[in-house]
């Protein structure tokens, strides 16, 4: 991938293309483990991991928090004569960043890319002016769009929800926005379109008709799907579960809830899950649990790669750092067949006080290296076969005889009970789950032994 910048203006002038230097390197601006061209099995590392950069955290977030002002003085904002000029410079900076980092994919919300106008028509005009710039930049660099989405949560009009708003007018405005975001995604050859339920939830049941709101959400999603298909969109729709924040209770609470929702409303043919590590933690689950749950339903799609903080109860969106977490996640991803249309989108932001321009690179390098290690470990666990072999053996009584008949639905409940009635009490079921052995084994893999 050619390193891109607009000749006259380079936004990260002191930083060149990030090289792979290996684990011994002490260069903070080099990969230690992520070696994009290295082959694992039939695929290159970069095709296993499919890294994407999130436009919102990396180029829009300015360090503002509920207690303090912006700390990130983005060079692409300073000196811009209008919000549109700032958006154009931001896009140039983004493509410079993608190509220097070597990330071949990105994700965006409509409002990350272009400022909102006075009317839906003006917003759409702004968006499409930036979309045509993005199209040229994609062509020039080879960077592609993993997924697009619409921001249906920042504007005050969405304070009571978007598709689940009690006021019809807001639902219609949300549709105008999603229609434009879908058109933009199609125009940019996006491989997916994501719905994260921003404010689709409730703050109090005392003012909420829960059933009606969920029906409205499903109606909105299925008609958006029909529209996109009519326009020729062949990609995947994703729902990204999150249990809370900003609403007290989000309707897309966790993976299992979303699977039930998709199946109940007949959306499971077109929609899959986009699973975020930090959201899993907020729902009281392991990241790997959410991935396994989606894979078990045949609905695994994509990942928002980040991490939470176990002492905090909110979405801290930090860059991945734990080999344990990325190894167990990649173990689930590989066994689910790996990424097809999905990828690892860094829905993560640098801390408020990380104010050096290099920090954005260092954060992504760390996340990519952590996932590369996770991939190597997961690959080793599978190749070695001890852990998957143990699990296979644990269920082997279902491979033949009555166990196999049970699985195939060939035993009535009376027959099943009859077999149970003649089993030997005290002997059946007394076999070790070997959890500590398997945990110790995992630790050995983590150390690369
Ligand atoms: C917020 C979500 C959001 C989605 C995209 O918590 O993670 O960033 O990924 O709308
Ligand atoms: Ni996310
Ligand atoms: Ni999030």
Short mmCIF file of C-alpha atoms and ligand atoms in Angstrom, two decimals:
data_model
loop_
_atom_site.label_atom_id
_atom_site.label_comp_id
_atom_site.label_asym_id
_atom_site.label_seq_id
_atom_site.Cartn_x
_atom_site.Cartn_y
_atom_site.Cartn_z
CA UNK A 1 0.00 0.00 0.00
CA UNK A 2 1.46 3.34 -1.06
CA UNK A 3 1.91 5.89 1.70
CA UNK A 4 -0.49 8.72 1.01
CA UNK A 5 -0.32 12.40 1.81
CA UNK A 6 -1.29 15.51 -0.08
CA UNK A 7 2.24 16.70 -0.89
CA UNK A 8 1.76 20.23 0.35
CA UNK A 9 0.36 19.20 3.70
CA UNK A 10 1.48 16.23 5.74
CA UNK A 11 -0.34 15.76 9.05
CA UNK A 12 2.07 13.34 10.68
CA UNK A 13 5.32 14.69 9.19
CA UNK A 14 7.75 13.01 11.56
CA UNK A 15 6.27 9.56 11.05
CA UNK A 16 6.82 7.33 8.03
CA UNK A 17 5.48 3.94 7.10
CA UNK A 18 5.37 1.72 10.19
CA UNK A 19 7.77 -1.19 9.66
CA UNK A 20 7.75 -4.68 11.16
CA UNK A 21 10.94 -4.96 13.24
CA UNK A 22 10.30 -8.05 15.38
CA UNK A 23 10.00 -8.68 19.12
CA UNK A 24 13.48 -7.40 19.98
CA UNK A 25 12.86 -3.93 18.57
CA UNK A 26 12.66 -1.01 20.99
CA UNK A 27 11.28 1.34 18.36
CA UNK A 28 7.83 2.47 19.60
CA UNK A 29 6.87 3.18 15.99
CA UNK A 30 7.46 -0.36 14.73
CA UNK A 31 5.46 -3.58 14.88
CA UNK A 32 6.96 -6.23 17.14
CA UNK A 33 4.58 -9.08 16.29
CA UNK A 34 2.31 -7.96 13.47
CA UNK A 35 4.04 -9.07 10.32
CA UNK A 36 1.34 -8.43 7.67
CA UNK A 37 2.73 -10.69 4.96
CA UNK A 38 3.57 -13.64 7.24
CA UNK A 39 1.55 -16.72 6.40
CA UNK A 40 -0.40 -18.71 8.97
CA UNK A 41 -1.99 -21.65 7.26
CA UNK A 42 -3.28 -20.50 3.91
CA UNK A 43 -3.83 -16.87 4.82
CA UNK A 44 -1.52 -13.95 5.46
CA UNK A 45 -1.63 -12.39 8.91
CA UNK A 46 -3.23 -9.23 7.50
CA UNK A 47 -6.04 -11.26 5.91
CA UNK A 48 -6.70 -13.18 9.12
CA UNK A 49 -6.92 -9.99 11.14
CA UNK A 50 -8.43 -7.47 8.69
CA UNK A 51 -7.65 -4.40 10.79
CA UNK A 52 -9.85 -1.35 10.41
CA UNK A 53 -9.41 2.15 11.85
CA UNK A 54 -12.44 3.86 13.41
CA UNK A 55 -12.85 7.35 12.00
CA UNK A 56 -14.73 8.68 15.05
CA UNK A 57 -12.27 7.92 17.81
CA UNK A 58 -9.11 8.50 15.80
CA UNK A 59 -9.99 11.68 13.90
CA UNK A 60 -13.02 13.25 15.61
CA UNK A 61 -12.65 12.66 19.37
CA UNK A 62 -10.86 15.61 20.88
CA UNK A 63 -10.34 14.47 24.45
CA UNK A 64 -13.43 16.20 25.86
CA UNK A 65 -14.85 14.46 28.94
CA UNK A 66 -17.73 15.42 31.26
CA UNK A 67 -15.28 17.39 33.41
CA UNK A 68 -12.94 18.97 30.93
CA UNK A 69 -12.38 20.63 27.59
CA UNK A 70 -10.68 19.28 24.49
CA UNK A 71 -7.04 18.32 24.82
CA UNK A 72 -6.33 16.97 21.34
CA UNK A 73 -5.54 19.88 19.05
CA UNK A 74 -6.00 18.18 15.68
CA UNK A 75 -3.82 19.85 13.04
CA UNK A 76 -6.50 19.20 10.41
CA UNK A 77 -8.96 21.46 12.25
CA UNK A 78 -6.62 24.41 12.93
CA UNK A 79 -6.70 27.02 10.18
CA UNK A 80 -9.64 25.50 8.28
CA UNK A 81 -11.93 28.23 6.97
CA UNK A 82 -15.18 26.25 7.22
CA UNK A 83 -16.48 23.00 8.75
CA UNK A 84 -16.42 21.47 5.26
CA UNK A 85 -12.79 22.41 4.74
CA UNK A 86 -11.96 20.92 8.15
CA UNK A 87 -13.77 17.72 7.11
CA UNK A 88 -11.75 17.52 3.89
CA UNK A 89 -8.47 17.99 5.73
CA UNK A 90 -9.54 15.43 8.30
CA UNK A 91 -10.12 12.94 5.53
CA UNK A 92 -6.68 13.58 4.05
CA UNK A 93 -5.16 13.09 7.51
CA UNK A 94 -7.14 9.87 7.94
CA UNK A 95 -5.88 8.37 4.68
CA UNK A 96 -2.34 9.45 5.50
CA UNK A 97 -2.73 7.64 8.81
CA UNK A 98 -4.28 4.45 7.32
CA UNK A 99 -1.51 4.10 4.76
CA UNK A 100 1.36 4.88 7.12
CA UNK A 101 -0.04 2.38 9.63
CA UNK A 102 -0.78 -0.21 6.96
CA UNK A 103 -4.47 -0.63 7.88
CA UNK A 104 -6.36 -1.58 4.76
CA UNK A 105 -9.86 -0.95 6.11
CA UNK A 106 -11.79 1.77 7.95
CA UNK A 107 -15.24 2.42 9.41
CA UNK A 108 -17.20 5.67 9.75
CA UNK A 109 -20.45 7.30 10.89
CA UNK A 110 -22.00 9.80 8.48
CA UNK A 111 -21.37 12.64 10.93
CA UNK A 112 -17.70 11.71 11.40
CA UNK A 113 -17.10 12.28 7.74
CA UNK A 114 -19.19 15.38 7.08
CA UNK A 115 -20.80 18.07 9.26
CA UNK A 116 -24.57 18.09 9.72
CA UNK A 117 -26.36 20.78 7.68
CA UNK A 118 -29.44 22.90 8.43
CA UNK A 119 -31.75 20.43 6.65
CA UNK A 120 -31.58 16.70 5.80
CA UNK A 121 -30.91 17.71 2.17
CA UNK A 122 -27.95 19.88 3.17
CA UNK A 123 -26.55 17.12 5.40
CA UNK A 124 -26.79 14.72 2.51
CA UNK A 125 -25.05 17.17 0.19
CA UNK A 126 -22.21 17.60 2.69
CA UNK A 127 -21.89 13.85 3.09
CA UNK A 128 -21.79 13.15 -0.62
CA UNK A 129 -19.21 15.80 -1.26
CA UNK A 130 -16.92 13.97 1.21
CA UNK A 131 -17.92 10.56 -0.14
CA UNK A 132 -16.63 11.48 -3.57
CA UNK A 133 -13.33 12.58 -2.00
CA UNK A 134 -13.17 9.28 -0.07
CA UNK A 135 -13.85 7.34 -3.24
CA UNK A 136 -10.85 8.95 -4.94
CA UNK A 137 -8.64 8.37 -1.92
CA UNK A 138 -9.71 4.73 -1.68
CA UNK A 139 -8.83 4.27 -5.33
CA UNK A 140 -5.46 5.99 -4.94
CA UNK A 141 -4.43 4.02 -1.85
CA UNK A 142 -6.21 0.65 -2.01
CA UNK A 143 -7.83 1.28 1.40
CA UNK A 144 -11.39 -0.13 1.57
CA UNK A 145 -14.48 0.45 3.66
CA UNK A 146 -15.27 -2.28 6.22
CA UNK A 147 -18.60 -0.74 7.21
CA UNK A 148 -20.51 2.48 7.36
CA UNK A 149 -23.11 3.60 9.88
CA UNK A 150 -25.26 6.56 10.87
CA UNK A 151 -24.87 8.57 14.06
CA UNK A 152 -28.39 8.48 15.51
CA UNK A 153 -27.40 9.49 19.03
CA UNK A 154 -25.51 12.82 19.19
CA UNK A 155 -28.15 15.31 18.03
CA UNK A 156 -30.67 16.42 20.72
CA UNK A 157 -33.56 15.23 18.51
CA UNK A 158 -32.50 11.68 19.36
CA UNK A 159 -32.66 12.19 23.13
CA UNK A 160 -35.69 9.84 23.30
CA UNK A 161 -34.32 7.38 20.75
CA UNK A 162 -34.19 7.17 16.95
CA UNK A 163 -36.11 4.20 15.49
CA UNK A 164 -37.65 3.69 18.96
CA UNK A 165 -38.55 7.34 19.51
CA UNK A 166 -42.11 7.87 20.80
CA UNK A 167 -42.52 10.60 18.16
CA UNK A 168 -43.03 9.45 14.58
CA UNK A 169 -41.32 12.54 13.12
CA UNK A 170 -38.01 11.53 14.68
CA UNK A 171 -38.29 7.99 13.32
CA UNK A 172 -38.74 9.49 9.85
CA UNK A 173 -35.77 11.83 10.30
CA UNK A 174 -33.68 8.85 11.39
CA UNK A 175 -34.73 7.07 8.20
CA UNK A 176 -33.62 10.03 6.08
CA UNK A 177 -30.23 9.84 7.75
CA UNK A 178 -29.88 6.05 7.46
CA UNK A 179 -30.95 6.13 3.80
CA UNK A 180 -28.13 8.58 3.03
CA UNK A 181 -25.63 6.57 5.10
CA UNK A 182 -26.59 3.38 3.24
CA UNK A 183 -26.22 5.18 -0.10
CA UNK A 184 -22.79 6.43 1.01
CA UNK A 185 -21.76 2.93 2.11
CA UNK A 186 -22.82 1.47 -1.25
CA UNK A 187 -21.03 4.23 -3.16
CA UNK A 188 -17.82 3.45 -1.24
CA UNK A 189 -18.10 -0.30 -1.80
CA UNK A 190 -18.62 -0.95 1.93
CA UNK A 191 -18.61 -4.62 2.91
CA UNK A 192 -21.05 -4.06 5.73
CA UNK A 193 -23.50 -1.65 7.29
CA UNK A 194 -23.73 -1.45 11.09
CA UNK A 195 -26.59 -0.59 13.38
CA UNK A 196 -25.47 0.11 16.90
CA UNK A 197 -28.56 0.98 18.91
CA UNK A 198 -27.28 4.40 20.02
CA UNK A 199 -30.25 5.50 22.11
CA UNK A 200 -32.54 2.59 21.21
CA UNK A 201 -33.53 1.68 24.74
CA UNK A 202 -35.21 3.33 27.69
CA UNK A 203 -34.38 5.34 30.78
CA UNK A 204 -37.63 4.59 32.67
CA UNK A 205 -40.39 2.03 32.15
CA UNK A 206 -42.83 4.55 33.58
CA UNK A 207 -42.79 6.50 30.31
CA UNK A 208 -42.07 3.64 27.89
CA UNK A 209 -44.17 1.26 25.78
CA UNK A 210 -41.47 -1.40 25.49
CA UNK A 211 -43.30 -3.71 23.07
CA UNK A 212 -44.19 -0.91 20.69
CA UNK A 213 -40.62 0.41 20.69
CA UNK A 214 -39.14 -3.02 19.90
CA UNK A 215 -41.67 -3.54 17.10
CA UNK A 216 -40.74 -0.14 15.68
CA UNK A 217 -37.04 -1.00 15.80
CA UNK A 218 -37.63 -4.23 13.89
CA UNK A 219 -39.86 -2.46 11.35
CA UNK A 220 -37.18 0.20 10.84
CA UNK A 221 -34.39 -2.38 10.40
CA UNK A 222 -36.31 -4.56 7.98
CA UNK A 223 -37.36 -1.66 5.79
CA UNK A 224 -33.80 -0.26 5.80
CA UNK A 225 -32.59 -3.72 4.76
CA UNK A 226 -35.16 -3.87 1.95
CA UNK A 227 -34.09 -0.42 0.73
CA UNK A 228 -30.39 -1.34 0.72
CA UNK A 229 -31.02 -4.61 -1.12
CA UNK A 230 -33.12 -2.75 -3.69
CA UNK A 231 -30.15 -0.45 -4.27
CA UNK A 232 -27.94 -3.49 -4.90
CA UNK A 233 -26.17 -3.69 -1.53
CA UNK A 234 -24.71 -7.20 -1.23
CA UNK A 235 -22.91 -6.72 2.07
CA UNK A 236 -23.81 -7.79 5.58
CA UNK A 237 -25.86 -5.83 8.10
CA UNK A 238 -24.53 -5.88 11.62
CA UNK A 239 -26.17 -5.29 14.96
CA UNK A 240 -23.71 -4.29 17.66
CA UNK A 241 -24.93 -5.31 21.13
CA UNK A 242 -24.42 -3.13 24.18
CA UNK A 243 -26.26 -3.47 27.50
CA UNK A 244 -26.39 0.13 28.69
CA UNK A 245 -24.95 3.60 28.07
CA UNK A 246 -26.27 5.94 26.88
CA UNK A 247 -29.70 4.54 27.88
CA UNK A 248 -30.15 2.64 31.13
CA UNK A 249 -31.30 -0.41 29.17
CA UNK A 250 -30.45 -0.88 25.50
CA UNK A 251 -32.69 -3.23 23.48
CA UNK A 252 -29.60 -4.83 21.88
CA UNK A 253 -28.36 -5.83 25.36
CA UNK A 254 -25.99 -8.68 24.44
CA UNK A 255 -25.40 -11.27 21.73
CA UNK A 256 -27.99 -13.75 22.96
CA UNK A 257 -30.63 -11.00 23.22
CA UNK A 258 -29.86 -9.81 19.69
CA UNK A 259 -30.01 -13.36 18.31
CA UNK A 260 -33.48 -13.79 19.86
CA UNK A 261 -34.56 -10.41 18.46
CA UNK A 262 -33.27 -11.15 14.94
CA UNK A 263 -34.94 -14.55 14.86
CA UNK A 264 -38.23 -13.34 16.33
CA UNK A 265 -38.53 -10.63 13.69
CA UNK A 266 -37.15 -12.76 10.82
CA UNK A 267 -34.01 -10.67 10.33
CA UNK A 268 -31.44 -13.44 10.83
CA UNK A 269 -30.84 -14.01 7.11
CA UNK A 270 -29.34 -10.58 6.48
CA UNK A 271 -28.05 -9.50 9.88
CA UNK A 272 -25.07 -10.71 11.86
CA UNK A 273 -23.37 -9.59 15.04
CA UNK A 274 -20.65 -6.99 15.39
CA UNK A 275 -19.20 -7.82 18.79
CA UNK A 276 -17.34 -5.28 20.88
CA UNK A 277 -15.01 -6.45 23.66
CA UNK A 278 -15.88 -3.58 26.02
CA UNK A 279 -19.62 -4.09 25.53
CA UNK A 280 -19.23 -7.78 26.38
CA UNK A 281 -17.60 -6.79 29.64
CA UNK A 282 -20.39 -4.31 30.44
CA UNK A 283 -22.93 -7.10 29.88
CA UNK A 284 -21.09 -9.26 32.40
CA UNK A 285 -19.66 -11.61 29.77
CA UNK A 286 -16.25 -12.54 28.44
CA UNK A 287 -15.41 -11.24 24.97
CA UNK A 288 -14.90 -14.87 23.89
CA UNK A 289 -18.33 -15.82 25.28
CA UNK A 290 -20.01 -13.31 23.00
CA UNK A 291 -18.02 -14.54 19.99
CA UNK A 292 -18.79 -18.19 20.71
CA UNK A 293 -22.47 -17.39 21.20
CA UNK A 294 -22.70 -15.61 17.84
CA UNK A 295 -20.74 -18.37 16.11
CA UNK A 296 -22.96 -21.06 17.61
CA UNK A 297 -25.98 -19.34 16.05
CA UNK A 298 -24.18 -19.00 12.71
CA UNK A 299 -24.39 -15.23 13.11
CA UNK A 300 -20.80 -14.23 13.82
CA UNK A 301 -19.80 -11.27 11.70
CA UNK A 302 -17.32 -8.66 12.82
CA UNK A 303 -15.52 -7.25 15.86
CA UNK A 304 -15.09 -3.86 17.50
CA UNK A 305 -11.64 -4.41 18.94
CA UNK A 306 -11.06 -2.60 22.21
CA UNK A 307 -11.03 -3.32 25.92
CA UNK A 308 -12.73 -2.03 29.04
CA UNK A 309 -11.43 -1.45 32.52
CA UNK A 310 -12.58 -4.04 35.00
CA UNK A 311 -12.91 -1.44 37.75
CA UNK A 312 -15.04 0.92 35.66
CA UNK A 313 -18.65 0.40 34.69
CA UNK A 314 -18.58 2.28 31.40
CA UNK A 315 -17.31 2.02 27.85
CA UNK A 316 -13.71 3.17 28.29
CA UNK A 317 -12.86 2.06 24.72
CA UNK A 318 -9.17 1.44 25.32
CA UNK A 319 -6.88 -0.25 22.84
CA UNK A 320 -6.51 -4.04 23.27
CA UNK A 321 -3.63 -5.03 25.51
CA UNK A 322 -4.31 -8.47 26.94
CA UNK A 323 -2.88 -11.52 25.19
CA UNK A 324 -5.24 -13.70 27.18
CA UNK A 325 -8.23 -11.80 25.80
CA UNK A 326 -7.03 -11.65 22.18
CA UNK A 327 -5.89 -15.31 22.20
CA UNK A 328 -9.20 -16.60 23.52
CA UNK A 329 -11.05 -14.27 21.11
CA UNK A 330 -9.03 -15.39 18.08
CA UNK A 331 -9.48 -19.01 19.15
CA UNK A 332 -13.24 -18.41 18.82
CA UNK A 333 -12.87 -16.45 15.57
CA UNK A 334 -10.67 -19.07 13.87
CA UNK A 335 -13.00 -21.88 14.89
CA UNK A 336 -15.91 -19.87 13.50
CA UNK A 337 -14.13 -19.94 10.13
CA UNK A 338 -12.32 -16.60 10.46
CA UNK A 339 -13.40 -13.24 9.10
CA UNK A 340 -15.14 -13.11 5.73
CA UNK A 341 -16.85 -9.74 5.33
CA UNK A 342 -15.95 -8.72 8.90
CA UNK A 343 -12.75 -7.53 10.50
CA UNK A 344 -11.16 -6.05 13.60
CA UNK A 345 -12.27 -2.45 13.86
CA UNK A 346 -10.41 -0.46 16.52
CA UNK A 347 -13.36 1.11 18.26
CA UNK A 348 -10.83 2.50 20.73
CA UNK A 349 -9.51 5.88 21.67
CA UNK A 350 -6.28 7.21 23.08
CA UNK A 351 -6.51 8.67 26.58
CA UNK A 352 -7.30 12.34 27.10
CA UNK A 353 -3.74 13.10 28.16
CA UNK A 354 -2.09 11.25 25.25
CA UNK A 355 -1.38 14.42 23.35
CA UNK A 356 1.66 13.59 21.20
CA UNK A 357 0.82 13.05 17.51
CA UNK A 358 2.74 9.76 17.71
CA UNK A 359 0.39 8.45 20.43
CA UNK A 360 -2.33 7.60 17.89
CA UNK A 361 0.16 5.43 16.00
CA UNK A 362 1.57 3.83 19.13
CA UNK A 363 -1.94 2.93 20.34
CA UNK A 364 -2.86 1.22 17.06
CA UNK A 365 0.52 -0.53 16.84
CA UNK A 366 -0.06 -1.96 20.33
CA UNK A 367 -3.57 -3.12 19.42
CA UNK A 368 -2.39 -4.74 16.20
CA UNK A 369 0.57 -6.43 17.88
CA UNK A 370 -1.69 -7.72 20.67
CA UNK A 371 -4.08 -9.26 18.15
CA UNK A 372 -1.19 -10.68 16.11
CA UNK A 373 0.05 -12.46 19.24
CA UNK A 374 -3.51 -13.63 19.96
CA UNK A 375 -3.76 -15.01 16.44
CA UNK A 376 -0.44 -16.87 16.74
CA UNK A 377 -1.46 -18.39 20.06
CA UNK A 378 -4.93 -19.39 18.84
CA UNK A 379 -3.39 -20.93 15.77
CA UNK A 380 -0.97 -22.91 17.95
CA UNK A 381 -3.74 -24.13 20.26
CA UNK A 382 -5.67 -25.43 17.28
CA UNK A 383 -2.63 -26.98 15.56
CA UNK A 384 -1.49 -28.65 18.77
CA UNK A 385 -4.96 -30.06 19.29
CA UNK A 386 -4.80 -30.71 23.03
CA UNK A 387 -7.56 -28.30 24.06
CA UNK A 388 -9.92 -28.85 21.11
CA UNK A 389 -9.16 -32.58 21.37
CA UNK A 390 -10.17 -32.60 25.03
CA UNK A 391 -13.47 -30.90 24.24
CA UNK A 392 -14.16 -33.32 21.41
CA UNK A 393 -13.52 -36.29 23.63
CA UNK A 394 -15.71 -34.84 26.36
CA UNK A 395 -18.76 -35.18 24.09
CA UNK A 396 -17.76 -38.48 22.47
CA UNK A 397 -20.66 -40.40 24.06
CA UNK A 398 -22.88 -38.63 21.53
CA UNK A 399 -20.85 -39.92 18.57
CA UNK A 400 -22.44 -43.35 18.33
CA UNK A 401 -25.18 -45.57 19.75
CA UNK A 402 -27.99 -44.03 21.77
CA UNK A 403 -26.09 -40.74 22.20
CA UNK A 404 -25.99 -40.26 18.42
CA UNK A 405 -29.67 -41.23 18.18
CA UNK A 406 -30.51 -38.60 20.79
CA UNK A 407 -28.66 -35.91 18.85
CA UNK A 408 -30.49 -36.81 15.66
CA UNK A 409 -33.86 -36.70 17.41
CA UNK A 410 -34.37 -40.44 17.01
CA UNK A 411 -35.17 -41.13 20.68
CA UNK A 412 -38.51 -40.31 22.24
CA UNK A 413 -38.43 -38.90 25.74
CA UNK A 414 -39.72 -42.23 27.11
CA UNK A 415 -36.89 -44.10 25.38
CA UNK A 416 -34.38 -41.60 26.72
CA UNK A 417 -35.81 -41.97 30.21
CA UNK A 418 -35.76 -45.78 29.79
CA UNK A 419 -32.03 -45.70 29.07
CA UNK A 420 -31.55 -43.44 32.10
CA UNK A 421 -33.61 -45.74 34.27
CA UNK A 422 -31.21 -48.60 33.77
CA UNK A 423 -27.98 -46.57 34.12
CA UNK A 424 -25.65 -47.17 37.03
CA UNK A 425 -26.04 -44.50 39.72
CA UNK A 426 -22.74 -43.25 41.07
CA UNK A 427 -20.69 -44.12 38.00
CA UNK A 428 -22.26 -42.09 35.21
CA UNK A 429 -21.24 -38.43 35.14
CA UNK A 430 -18.24 -38.69 37.46
CA UNK A 431 -15.49 -37.50 35.15
CA UNK A 432 -13.20 -34.52 35.60
CA UNK A 433 -13.75 -31.32 33.61
CA UNK A 434 -9.96 -30.76 33.94
CA UNK A 435 -10.42 -27.00 34.07
CA UNK A 436 -7.20 -26.29 35.96
CA UNK A 437 -5.19 -28.52 33.62
CA UNK A 438 -6.60 -26.67 30.59
CA UNK A 439 -6.00 -23.28 32.19
CA UNK A 440 -2.39 -24.18 32.90
CA UNK A 441 -2.02 -25.38 29.34
CA UNK A 442 -3.38 -22.09 28.06
CA UNK A 443 -0.81 -20.24 30.15
CA UNK A 444 1.93 -22.30 28.54
CA UNK A 445 0.66 -21.41 25.08
CA UNK A 446 0.55 -17.76 26.13
CA UNK A 447 4.24 -17.93 26.94
CA UNK A 448 4.93 -19.56 23.61
CA UNK A 449 6.23 -22.84 25.05
C1 LIG B 1 -20.58 2.84 21.10
C2 LIG B 1 -20.41 2.01 19.93
C3 LIG B 1 -20.22 2.77 18.63
C4 LIG B 1 -20.47 1.87 17.46
C5 LIG B 1 -20.74 2.55 16.18
O1 LIG B 1 -20.48 2.39 22.23
O2 LIG B 1 -19.37 1.11 20.15
O3 LIG B 1 -18.95 3.34 18.58
O4 LIG B 1 -19.42 0.99 17.27
O5 LIG B 1 -21.87 3.35 16.22
NI1 LIG B 2 -18.49 -0.14 18.77
NI1 LIG B 3 -18.57 1.02 22.38
#
